[in-house]
PDB file of C-alpha atoms and ligand atoms in Angstrom:
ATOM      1  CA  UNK A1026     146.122 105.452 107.386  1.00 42.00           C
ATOM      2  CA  UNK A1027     142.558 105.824 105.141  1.00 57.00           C
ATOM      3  CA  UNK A1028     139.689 106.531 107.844  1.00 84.00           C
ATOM      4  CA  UNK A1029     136.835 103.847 107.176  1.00 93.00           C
ATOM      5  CA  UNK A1030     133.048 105.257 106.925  1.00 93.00           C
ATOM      6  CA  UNK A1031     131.639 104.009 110.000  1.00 94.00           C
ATOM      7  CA  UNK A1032     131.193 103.986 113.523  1.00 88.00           C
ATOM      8  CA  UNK A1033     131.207 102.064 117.004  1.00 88.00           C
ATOM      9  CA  UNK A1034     128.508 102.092 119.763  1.00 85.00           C
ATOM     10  CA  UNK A1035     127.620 100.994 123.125  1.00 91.00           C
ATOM     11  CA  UNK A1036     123.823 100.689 122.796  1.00 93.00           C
ATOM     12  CA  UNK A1037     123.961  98.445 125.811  1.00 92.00           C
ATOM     13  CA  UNK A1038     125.407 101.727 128.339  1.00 93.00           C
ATOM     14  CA  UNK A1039     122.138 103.984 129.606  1.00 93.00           C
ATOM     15  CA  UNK A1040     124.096 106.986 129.660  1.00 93.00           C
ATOM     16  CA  UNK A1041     125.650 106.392 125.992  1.00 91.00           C
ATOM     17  CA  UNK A1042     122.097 105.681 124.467  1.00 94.00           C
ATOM     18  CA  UNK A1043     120.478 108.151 126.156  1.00 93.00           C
ATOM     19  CA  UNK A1044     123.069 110.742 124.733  1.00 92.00           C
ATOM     20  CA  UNK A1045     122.585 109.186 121.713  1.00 93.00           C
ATOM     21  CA  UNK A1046     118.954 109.485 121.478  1.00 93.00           C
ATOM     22  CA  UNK A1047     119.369 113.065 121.742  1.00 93.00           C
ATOM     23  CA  UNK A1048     122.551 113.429 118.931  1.00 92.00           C
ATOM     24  CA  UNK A1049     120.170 111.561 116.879  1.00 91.00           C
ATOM     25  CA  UNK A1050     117.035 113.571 116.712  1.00 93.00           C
ATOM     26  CA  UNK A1051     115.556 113.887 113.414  1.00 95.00           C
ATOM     27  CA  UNK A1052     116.620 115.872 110.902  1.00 96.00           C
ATOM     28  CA  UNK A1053     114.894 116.994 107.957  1.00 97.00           C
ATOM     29  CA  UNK A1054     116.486 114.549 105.736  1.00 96.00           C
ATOM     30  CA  UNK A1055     115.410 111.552 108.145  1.00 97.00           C
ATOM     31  CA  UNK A1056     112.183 112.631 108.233  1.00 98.00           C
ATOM     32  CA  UNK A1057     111.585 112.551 104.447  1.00 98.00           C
ATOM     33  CA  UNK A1058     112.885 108.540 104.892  1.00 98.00           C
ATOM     34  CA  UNK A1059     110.294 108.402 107.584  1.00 98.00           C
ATOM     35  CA  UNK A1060     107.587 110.004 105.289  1.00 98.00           C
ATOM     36  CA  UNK A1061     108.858 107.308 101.851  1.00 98.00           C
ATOM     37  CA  UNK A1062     108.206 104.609 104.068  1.00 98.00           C
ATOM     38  CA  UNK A1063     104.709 106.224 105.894  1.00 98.00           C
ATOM     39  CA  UNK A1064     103.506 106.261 102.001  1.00 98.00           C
ATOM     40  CA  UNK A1065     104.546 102.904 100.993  1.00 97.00           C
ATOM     41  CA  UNK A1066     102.893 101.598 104.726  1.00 98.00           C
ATOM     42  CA  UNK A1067      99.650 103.537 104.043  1.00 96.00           C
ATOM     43  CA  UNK A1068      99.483 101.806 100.280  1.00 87.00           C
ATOM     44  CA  UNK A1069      99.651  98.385 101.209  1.00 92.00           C
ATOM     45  CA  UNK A1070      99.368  97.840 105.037  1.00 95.00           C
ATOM     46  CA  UNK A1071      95.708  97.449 106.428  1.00 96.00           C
ATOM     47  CA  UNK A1072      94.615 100.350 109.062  1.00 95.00           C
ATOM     48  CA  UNK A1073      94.904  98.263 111.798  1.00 96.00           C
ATOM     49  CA  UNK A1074      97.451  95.875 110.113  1.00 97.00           C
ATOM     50  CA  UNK A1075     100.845  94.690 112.287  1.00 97.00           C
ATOM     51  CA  UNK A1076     104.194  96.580 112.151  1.00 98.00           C
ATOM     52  CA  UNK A1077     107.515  95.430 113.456  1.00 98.00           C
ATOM     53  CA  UNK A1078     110.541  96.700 113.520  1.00 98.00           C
ATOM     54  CA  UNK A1079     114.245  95.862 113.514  1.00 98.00           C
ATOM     55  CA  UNK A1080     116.081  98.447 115.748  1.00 98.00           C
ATOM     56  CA  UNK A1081     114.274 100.271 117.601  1.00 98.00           C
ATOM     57  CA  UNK A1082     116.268 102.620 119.230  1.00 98.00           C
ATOM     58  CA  UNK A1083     115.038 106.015 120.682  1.00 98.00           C
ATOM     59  CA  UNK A1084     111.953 105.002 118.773  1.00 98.00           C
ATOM     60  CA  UNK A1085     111.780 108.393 116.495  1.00 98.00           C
ATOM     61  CA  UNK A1086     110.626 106.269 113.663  1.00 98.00           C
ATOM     62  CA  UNK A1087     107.852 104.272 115.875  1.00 98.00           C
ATOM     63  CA  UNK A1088     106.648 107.496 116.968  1.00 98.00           C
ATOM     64  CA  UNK A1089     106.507 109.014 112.897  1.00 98.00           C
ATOM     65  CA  UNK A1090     104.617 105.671 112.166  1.00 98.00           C
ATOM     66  CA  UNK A1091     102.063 105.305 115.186  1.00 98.00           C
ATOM     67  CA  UNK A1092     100.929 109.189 115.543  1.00 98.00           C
ATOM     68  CA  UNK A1093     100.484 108.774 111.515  1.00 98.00           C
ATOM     69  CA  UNK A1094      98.382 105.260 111.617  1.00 98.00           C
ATOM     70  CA  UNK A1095      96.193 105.397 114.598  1.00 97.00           C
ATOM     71  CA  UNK A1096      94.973 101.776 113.998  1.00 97.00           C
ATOM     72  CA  UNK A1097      98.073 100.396 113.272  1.00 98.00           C
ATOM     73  CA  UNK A1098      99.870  97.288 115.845  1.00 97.00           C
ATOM     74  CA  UNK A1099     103.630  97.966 116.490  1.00 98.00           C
ATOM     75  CA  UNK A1100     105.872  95.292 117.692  1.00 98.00           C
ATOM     76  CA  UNK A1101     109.499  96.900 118.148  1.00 98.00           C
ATOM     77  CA  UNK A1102     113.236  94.591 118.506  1.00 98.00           C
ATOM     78  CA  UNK A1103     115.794  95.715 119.767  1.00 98.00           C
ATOM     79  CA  UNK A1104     118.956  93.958 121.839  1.00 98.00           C
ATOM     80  CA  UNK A1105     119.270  97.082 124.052  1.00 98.00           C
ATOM     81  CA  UNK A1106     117.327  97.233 127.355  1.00 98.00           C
ATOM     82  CA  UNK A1107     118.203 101.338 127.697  1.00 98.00           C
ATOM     83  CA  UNK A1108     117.296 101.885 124.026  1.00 98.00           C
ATOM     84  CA  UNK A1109     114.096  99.961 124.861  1.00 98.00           C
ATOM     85  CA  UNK A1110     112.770 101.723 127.912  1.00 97.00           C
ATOM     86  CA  UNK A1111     113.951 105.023 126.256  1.00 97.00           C
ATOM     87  CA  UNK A1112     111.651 103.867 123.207  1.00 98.00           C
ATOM     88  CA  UNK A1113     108.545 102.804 125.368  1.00 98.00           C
ATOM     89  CA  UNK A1114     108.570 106.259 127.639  1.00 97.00           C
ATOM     90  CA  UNK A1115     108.304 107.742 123.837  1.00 97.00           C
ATOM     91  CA  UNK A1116     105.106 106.102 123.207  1.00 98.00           C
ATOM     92  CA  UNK A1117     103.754 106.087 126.389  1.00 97.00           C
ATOM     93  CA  UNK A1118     100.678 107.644 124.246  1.00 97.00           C
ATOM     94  CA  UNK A1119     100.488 104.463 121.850  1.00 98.00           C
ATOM     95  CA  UNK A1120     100.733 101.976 124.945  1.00 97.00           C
ATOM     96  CA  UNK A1121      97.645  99.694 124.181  1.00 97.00           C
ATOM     97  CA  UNK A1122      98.959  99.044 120.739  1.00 97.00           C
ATOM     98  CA  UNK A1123     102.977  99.020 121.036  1.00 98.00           C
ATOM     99  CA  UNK A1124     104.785  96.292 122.558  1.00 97.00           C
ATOM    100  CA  UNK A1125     108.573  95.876 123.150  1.00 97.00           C
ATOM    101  CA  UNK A1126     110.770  93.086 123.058  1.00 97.00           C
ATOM    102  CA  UNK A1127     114.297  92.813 124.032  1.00 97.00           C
ATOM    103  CA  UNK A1128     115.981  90.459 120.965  1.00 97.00           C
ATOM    104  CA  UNK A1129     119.093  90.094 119.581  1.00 98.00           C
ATOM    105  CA  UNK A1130     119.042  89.877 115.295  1.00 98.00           C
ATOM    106  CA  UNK A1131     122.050  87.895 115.309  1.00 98.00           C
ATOM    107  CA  UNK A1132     120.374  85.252 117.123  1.00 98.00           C
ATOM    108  CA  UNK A1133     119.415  81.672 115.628  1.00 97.00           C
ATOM    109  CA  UNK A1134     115.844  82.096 114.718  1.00 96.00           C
ATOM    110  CA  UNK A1135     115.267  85.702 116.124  1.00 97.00           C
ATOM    111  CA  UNK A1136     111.251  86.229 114.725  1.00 96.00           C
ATOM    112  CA  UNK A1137     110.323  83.466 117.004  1.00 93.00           C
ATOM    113  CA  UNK A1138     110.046  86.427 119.305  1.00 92.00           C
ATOM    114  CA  UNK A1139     107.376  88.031 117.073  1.00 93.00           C
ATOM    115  CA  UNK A1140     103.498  87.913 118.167  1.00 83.00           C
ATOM    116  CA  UNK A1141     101.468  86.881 115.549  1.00 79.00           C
ATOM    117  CA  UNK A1142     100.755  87.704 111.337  1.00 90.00           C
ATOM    118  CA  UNK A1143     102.897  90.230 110.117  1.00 96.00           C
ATOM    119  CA  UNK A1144     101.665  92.954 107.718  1.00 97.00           C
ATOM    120  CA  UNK A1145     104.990  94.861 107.186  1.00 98.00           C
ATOM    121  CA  UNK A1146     108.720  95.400 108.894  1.00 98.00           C
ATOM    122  CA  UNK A1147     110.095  98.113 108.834  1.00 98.00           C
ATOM    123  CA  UNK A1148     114.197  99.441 110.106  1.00 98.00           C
ATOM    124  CA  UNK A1149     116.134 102.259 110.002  1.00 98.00           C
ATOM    125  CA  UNK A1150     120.092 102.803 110.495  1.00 98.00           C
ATOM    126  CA  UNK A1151     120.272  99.305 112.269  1.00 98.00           C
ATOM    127  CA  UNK A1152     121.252  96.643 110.199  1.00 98.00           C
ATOM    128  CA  UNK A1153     124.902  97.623 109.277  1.00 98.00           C
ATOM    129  CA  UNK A1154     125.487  97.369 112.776  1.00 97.00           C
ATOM    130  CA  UNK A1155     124.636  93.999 112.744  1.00 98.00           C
ATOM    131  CA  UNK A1156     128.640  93.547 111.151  1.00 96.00           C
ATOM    132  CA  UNK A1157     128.313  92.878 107.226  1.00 97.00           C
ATOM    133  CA  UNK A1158     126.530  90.968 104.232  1.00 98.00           C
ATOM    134  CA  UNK A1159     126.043  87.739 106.051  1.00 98.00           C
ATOM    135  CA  UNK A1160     124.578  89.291 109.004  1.00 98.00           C
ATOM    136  CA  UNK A1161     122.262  91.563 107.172  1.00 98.00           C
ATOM    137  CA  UNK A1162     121.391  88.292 104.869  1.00 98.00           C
ATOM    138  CA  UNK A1163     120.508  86.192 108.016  1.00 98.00           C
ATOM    139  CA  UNK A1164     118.078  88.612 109.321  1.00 98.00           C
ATOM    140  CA  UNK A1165     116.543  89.296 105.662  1.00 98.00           C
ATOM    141  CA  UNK A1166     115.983  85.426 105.799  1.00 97.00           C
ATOM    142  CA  UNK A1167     114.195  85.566 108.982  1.00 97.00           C
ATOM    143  CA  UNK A1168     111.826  88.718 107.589  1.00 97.00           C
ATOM    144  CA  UNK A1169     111.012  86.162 104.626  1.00 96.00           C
ATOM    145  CA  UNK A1170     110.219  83.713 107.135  1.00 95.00           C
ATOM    146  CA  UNK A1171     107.543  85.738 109.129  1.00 95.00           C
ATOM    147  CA  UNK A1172     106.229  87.782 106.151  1.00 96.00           C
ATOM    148  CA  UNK A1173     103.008  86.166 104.166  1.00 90.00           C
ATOM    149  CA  UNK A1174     101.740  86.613 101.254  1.00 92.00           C
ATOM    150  CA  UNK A1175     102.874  90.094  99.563  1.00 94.00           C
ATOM    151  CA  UNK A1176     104.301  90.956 103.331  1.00 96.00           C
ATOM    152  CA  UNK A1177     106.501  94.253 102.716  1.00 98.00           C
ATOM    153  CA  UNK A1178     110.146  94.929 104.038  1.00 98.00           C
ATOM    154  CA  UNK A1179     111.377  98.740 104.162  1.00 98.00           C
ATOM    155  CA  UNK A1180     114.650  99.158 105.381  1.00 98.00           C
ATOM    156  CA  UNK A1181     116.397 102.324 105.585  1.00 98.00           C
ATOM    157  CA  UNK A1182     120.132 102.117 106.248  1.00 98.00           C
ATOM    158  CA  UNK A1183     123.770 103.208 105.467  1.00 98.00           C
ATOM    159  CA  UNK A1184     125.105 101.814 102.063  1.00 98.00           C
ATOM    160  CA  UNK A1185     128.590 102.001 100.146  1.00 98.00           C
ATOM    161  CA  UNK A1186     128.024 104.316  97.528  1.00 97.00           C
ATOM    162  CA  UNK A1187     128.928 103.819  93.911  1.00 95.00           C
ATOM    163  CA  UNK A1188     132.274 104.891  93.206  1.00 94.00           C
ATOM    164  CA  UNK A1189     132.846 105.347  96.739  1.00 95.00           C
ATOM    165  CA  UNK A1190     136.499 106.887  97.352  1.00 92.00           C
ATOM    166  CA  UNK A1191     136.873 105.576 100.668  1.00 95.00           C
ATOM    167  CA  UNK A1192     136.820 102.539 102.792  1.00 95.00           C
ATOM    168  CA  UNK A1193     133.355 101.657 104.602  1.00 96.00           C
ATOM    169  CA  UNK A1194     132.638  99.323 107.651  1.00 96.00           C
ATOM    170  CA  UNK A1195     131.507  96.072 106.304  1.00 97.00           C
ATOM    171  CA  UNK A1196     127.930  96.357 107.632  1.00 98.00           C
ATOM    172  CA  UNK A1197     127.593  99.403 104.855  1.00 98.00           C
ATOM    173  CA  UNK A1198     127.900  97.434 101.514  1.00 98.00           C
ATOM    174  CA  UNK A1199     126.484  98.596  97.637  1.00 98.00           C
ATOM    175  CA  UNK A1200     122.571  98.978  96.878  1.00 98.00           C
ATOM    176  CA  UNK A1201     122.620  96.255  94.286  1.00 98.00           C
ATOM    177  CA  UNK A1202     124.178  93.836  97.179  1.00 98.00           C
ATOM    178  CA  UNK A1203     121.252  94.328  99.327  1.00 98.00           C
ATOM    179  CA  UNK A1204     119.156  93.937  96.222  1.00 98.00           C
ATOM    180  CA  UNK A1205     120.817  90.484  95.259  1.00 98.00           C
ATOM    181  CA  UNK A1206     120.517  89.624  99.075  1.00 98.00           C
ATOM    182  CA  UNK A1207     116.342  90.304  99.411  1.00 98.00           C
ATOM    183  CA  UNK A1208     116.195  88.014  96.173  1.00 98.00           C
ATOM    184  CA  UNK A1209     117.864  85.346  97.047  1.00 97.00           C
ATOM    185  CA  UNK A1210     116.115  84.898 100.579  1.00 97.00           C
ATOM    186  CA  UNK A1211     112.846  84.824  98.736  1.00 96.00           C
ATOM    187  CA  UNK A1212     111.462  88.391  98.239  1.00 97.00           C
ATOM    188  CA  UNK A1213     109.803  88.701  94.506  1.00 94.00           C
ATOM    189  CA  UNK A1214     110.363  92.467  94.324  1.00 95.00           C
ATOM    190  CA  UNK A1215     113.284  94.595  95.297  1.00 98.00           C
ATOM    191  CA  UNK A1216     114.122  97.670  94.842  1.00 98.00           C
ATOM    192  CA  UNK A1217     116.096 100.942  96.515  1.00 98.00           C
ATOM    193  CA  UNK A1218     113.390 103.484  96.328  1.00 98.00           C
ATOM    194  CA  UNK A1219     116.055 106.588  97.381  1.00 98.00           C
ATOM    195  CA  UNK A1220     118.899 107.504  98.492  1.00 98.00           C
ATOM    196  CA  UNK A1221     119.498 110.300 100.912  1.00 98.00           C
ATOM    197  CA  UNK A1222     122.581 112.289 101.786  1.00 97.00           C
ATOM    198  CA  UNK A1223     124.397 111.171  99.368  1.00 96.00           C
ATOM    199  CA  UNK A1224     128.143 111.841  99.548  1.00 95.00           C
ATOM    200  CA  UNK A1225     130.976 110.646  97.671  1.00 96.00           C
ATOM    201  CA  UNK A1226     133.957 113.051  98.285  1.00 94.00           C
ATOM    202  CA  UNK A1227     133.921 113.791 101.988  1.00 94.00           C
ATOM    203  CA  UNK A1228     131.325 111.787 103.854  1.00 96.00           C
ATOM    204  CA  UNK A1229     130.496 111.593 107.549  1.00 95.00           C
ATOM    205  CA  UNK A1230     129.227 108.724 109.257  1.00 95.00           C
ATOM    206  CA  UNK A1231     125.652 109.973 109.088  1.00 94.00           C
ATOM    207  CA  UNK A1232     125.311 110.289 105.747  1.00 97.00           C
ATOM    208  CA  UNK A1233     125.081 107.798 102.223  1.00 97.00           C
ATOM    209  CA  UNK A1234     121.808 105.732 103.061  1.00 98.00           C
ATOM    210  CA  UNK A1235     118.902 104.180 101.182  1.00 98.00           C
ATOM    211  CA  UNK A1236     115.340 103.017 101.611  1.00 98.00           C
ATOM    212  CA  UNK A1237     114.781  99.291 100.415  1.00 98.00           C
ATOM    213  CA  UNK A1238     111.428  98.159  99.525  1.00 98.00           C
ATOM    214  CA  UNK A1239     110.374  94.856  98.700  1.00 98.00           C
ATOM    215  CA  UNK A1240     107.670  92.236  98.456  1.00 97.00           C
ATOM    216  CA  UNK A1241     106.503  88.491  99.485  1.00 97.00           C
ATOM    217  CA  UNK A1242     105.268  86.970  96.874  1.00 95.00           C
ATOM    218  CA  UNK A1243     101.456  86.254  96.940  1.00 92.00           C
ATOM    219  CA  UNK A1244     100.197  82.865  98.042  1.00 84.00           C
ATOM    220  CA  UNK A1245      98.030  81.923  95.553  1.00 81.00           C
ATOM    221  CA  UNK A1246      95.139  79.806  96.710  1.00 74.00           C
ATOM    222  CA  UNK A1247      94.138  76.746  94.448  1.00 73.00           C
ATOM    223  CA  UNK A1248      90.349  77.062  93.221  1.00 73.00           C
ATOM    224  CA  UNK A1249      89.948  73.440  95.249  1.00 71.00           C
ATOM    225  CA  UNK A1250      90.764  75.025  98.350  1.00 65.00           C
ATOM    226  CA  UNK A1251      88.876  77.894  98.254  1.00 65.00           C
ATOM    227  CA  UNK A1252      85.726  78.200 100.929  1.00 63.00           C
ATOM    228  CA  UNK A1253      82.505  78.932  99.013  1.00 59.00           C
ATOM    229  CA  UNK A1254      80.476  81.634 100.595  1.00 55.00           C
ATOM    230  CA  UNK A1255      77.492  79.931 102.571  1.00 50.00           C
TER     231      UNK A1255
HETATM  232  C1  SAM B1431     120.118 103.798 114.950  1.00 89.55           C
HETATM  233  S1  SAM B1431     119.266 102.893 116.138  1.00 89.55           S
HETATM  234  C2  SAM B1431     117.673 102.800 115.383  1.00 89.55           C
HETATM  235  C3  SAM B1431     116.971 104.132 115.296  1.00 89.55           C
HETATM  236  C4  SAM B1431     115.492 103.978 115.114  1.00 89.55           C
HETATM  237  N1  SAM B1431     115.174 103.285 113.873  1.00 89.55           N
HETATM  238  C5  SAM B1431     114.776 105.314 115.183  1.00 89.55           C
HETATM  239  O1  SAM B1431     114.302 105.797 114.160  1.00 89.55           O
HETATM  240  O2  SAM B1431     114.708 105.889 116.278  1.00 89.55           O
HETATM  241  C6  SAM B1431     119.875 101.244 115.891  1.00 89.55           C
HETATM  242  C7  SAM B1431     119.388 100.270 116.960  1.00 89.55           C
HETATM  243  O3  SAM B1431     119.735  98.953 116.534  1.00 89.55           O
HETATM  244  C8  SAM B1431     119.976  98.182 117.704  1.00 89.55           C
HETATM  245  N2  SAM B1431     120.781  96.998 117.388  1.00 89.55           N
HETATM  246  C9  SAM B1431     122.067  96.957 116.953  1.00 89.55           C
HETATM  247  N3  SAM B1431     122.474  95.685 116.844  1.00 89.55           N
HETATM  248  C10 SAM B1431     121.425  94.894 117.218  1.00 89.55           C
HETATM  249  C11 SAM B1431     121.231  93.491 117.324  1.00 89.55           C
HETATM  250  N4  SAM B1431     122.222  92.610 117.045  1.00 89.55           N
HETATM  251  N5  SAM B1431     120.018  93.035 117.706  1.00 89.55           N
HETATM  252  C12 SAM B1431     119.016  93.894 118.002  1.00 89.55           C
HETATM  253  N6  SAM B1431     119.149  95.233 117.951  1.00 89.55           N
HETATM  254  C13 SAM B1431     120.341  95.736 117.559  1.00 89.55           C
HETATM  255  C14 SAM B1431     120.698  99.148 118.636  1.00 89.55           C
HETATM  256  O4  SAM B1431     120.581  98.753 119.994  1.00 89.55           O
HETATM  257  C15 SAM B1431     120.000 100.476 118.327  1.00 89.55           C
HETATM  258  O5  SAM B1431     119.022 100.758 119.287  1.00 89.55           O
END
C-alpha cells in the first residue's frame, strides 16, 4: 500500500498538544518562514496595526511576531482549548495586547469572532488540517470578508509539490491551487513567496510547505465622498 504525506492529531487532548508543542519547536527552517512573513508584516502593517491568526497552536509564531512588533494587536483562533492556554502562558509577556479566542474555521461565518479592523492574518501549518480545497477555500472567503482595503493574508502551510511521487492528504494540495483559490474569493494579488523543505523523493510529514502572500484590493474613495480638511 503507497503511504500518503500527511498526518492525524488530537489537538483537543492536553497531554497530546502539550507533547506536541514541544516536538514542534522551531527549527531553523521555520524560523526563516517566521522571518518572510515578519518582513512582509513590517512593510505594510501599521506599528500598532491588528494581527490575527488562524491556528494558533503553541503560539511559536505569535511569540516571533509580538517580541518583533512591540506595538502590534494580536488576536489568535484556534478550536483547541489546551493549544490555547498553552499559547497564552507563552505570551504571558504580551498580555495587554494578545487576546485568545477559542473558534472553530470550519464553522459558518467563523470571523464573526474577530474584534474589530483587521490589518493583516497571518497562519502557519494549520489550514491543511482543516481537510482539503473546499475547506481551505471557505476560510480564505472569510479572510476576504474581514480584510479592508489592501488587508494582507500570509499563510504558511504544507503543499503537494510539483511532480510529487507520492500520495498527499487532501488538505496539502499544489501552489497554483491555493493561488486560483485566493483569486477567486476576492484577493487582487497572489502569490507563493517560498517554499521551504522542499522534498520530492522521500518526504516526511514536516516537510514541502510554502508562504502565500496576498492582497485586498484598495477601496478607492470617490472625490464626492471625500472629507475636506477644515
Ligand atoms: C501546527 S498548529 C499551528 C502552529 C502555530 N502556527 C505556531 O507557529 O506555533 C495548528 C493549529 O491549528 C488548529 N486547528 C486545526 N483545525 C482547526 C479548526 N478547524 N479550527 C480552528 N483551529 C484549528 C489546531 O488546534 C492547532 O493548534
Amino acid at each position: 500500500m503507497t503511504a500518503i504525506v500527511g498526518a492525524d492529531h488530537e489537538f483537543h487532548d492536553p497531554e497530546y498538544a502539550a507533547d506536541w508543542a514541544e516536538r514542534f519547536e522551531p527549527t531553523p527552517d521555520r524560523l526563516a518562514l517566521f522571518d518572510l512573513m515578519l518582513a512582509e508584516l513590517r512593510g505594510r502593517v501599521p506599528p500598532d496595526g491588528r494581527i490575527v491568526e488562524l491556528g494558533v497552536g503553541p503560539g511559536y509564531l505569535a511569540a516571533h511576531l509580538l517580541d518583533a512588533l512591540p506595538a502590534a494587536r494580536y488576536q489568535g483562533l484556534d478550536f483547541s482549548r489546551p493549544m490555547l492556554d498553552i499559547a497564552a502562558r507563552r505570551l504571558r509577556r504580551h498580555a495587554d495586547r494578545a487576546a485568545f479566542t477559542q473558534t472553530d474555521l470550519l464553522a459558518d461565518g467563523w470571523w464573526k469572532a474577530l474584534e474589530g479592523p483587521v490589518d493583516a492574518i497571518v497562519s502557519t501549518w494549520a489550514l491543511h488540517d482543516l481537510g482539503g480545497q473546499h475547506e481551505v477555500e471557505h476560510v480564505y472567503t472569510g479572510c476576504a470578508r474581514v480584510l479592508g482595503s489592501r488587508g494582507l493574508l500570509l499563510n504558511g502551510d504544507f503543499i503537494k509539490p510539483d511532480g510529487a511521487l507520492q500520495e498527499y492528504e487532501p488538505g496539502r494540495f499544489p501552489i497554483a491551487t491555493h493561488l486560483d483559490l485566493l483569486r477567486r474569493v476576492g484577493f487582487e494579488t497572489a502569490e507563493c513567496l517560498r517554499v521551504f523543505e522542499a522534498e520530492l523523493e522521500a518526504p516526511t510529514p514536516a516537510q514541502n510547505y510554502a508562504c502565500f502572500r496576498a492582497e485586498r484590493p484598495p477601496v478607492i474613495v470617490p472625490q464626492s465622498h471625500r472629507r475636506e480638511p477644515a
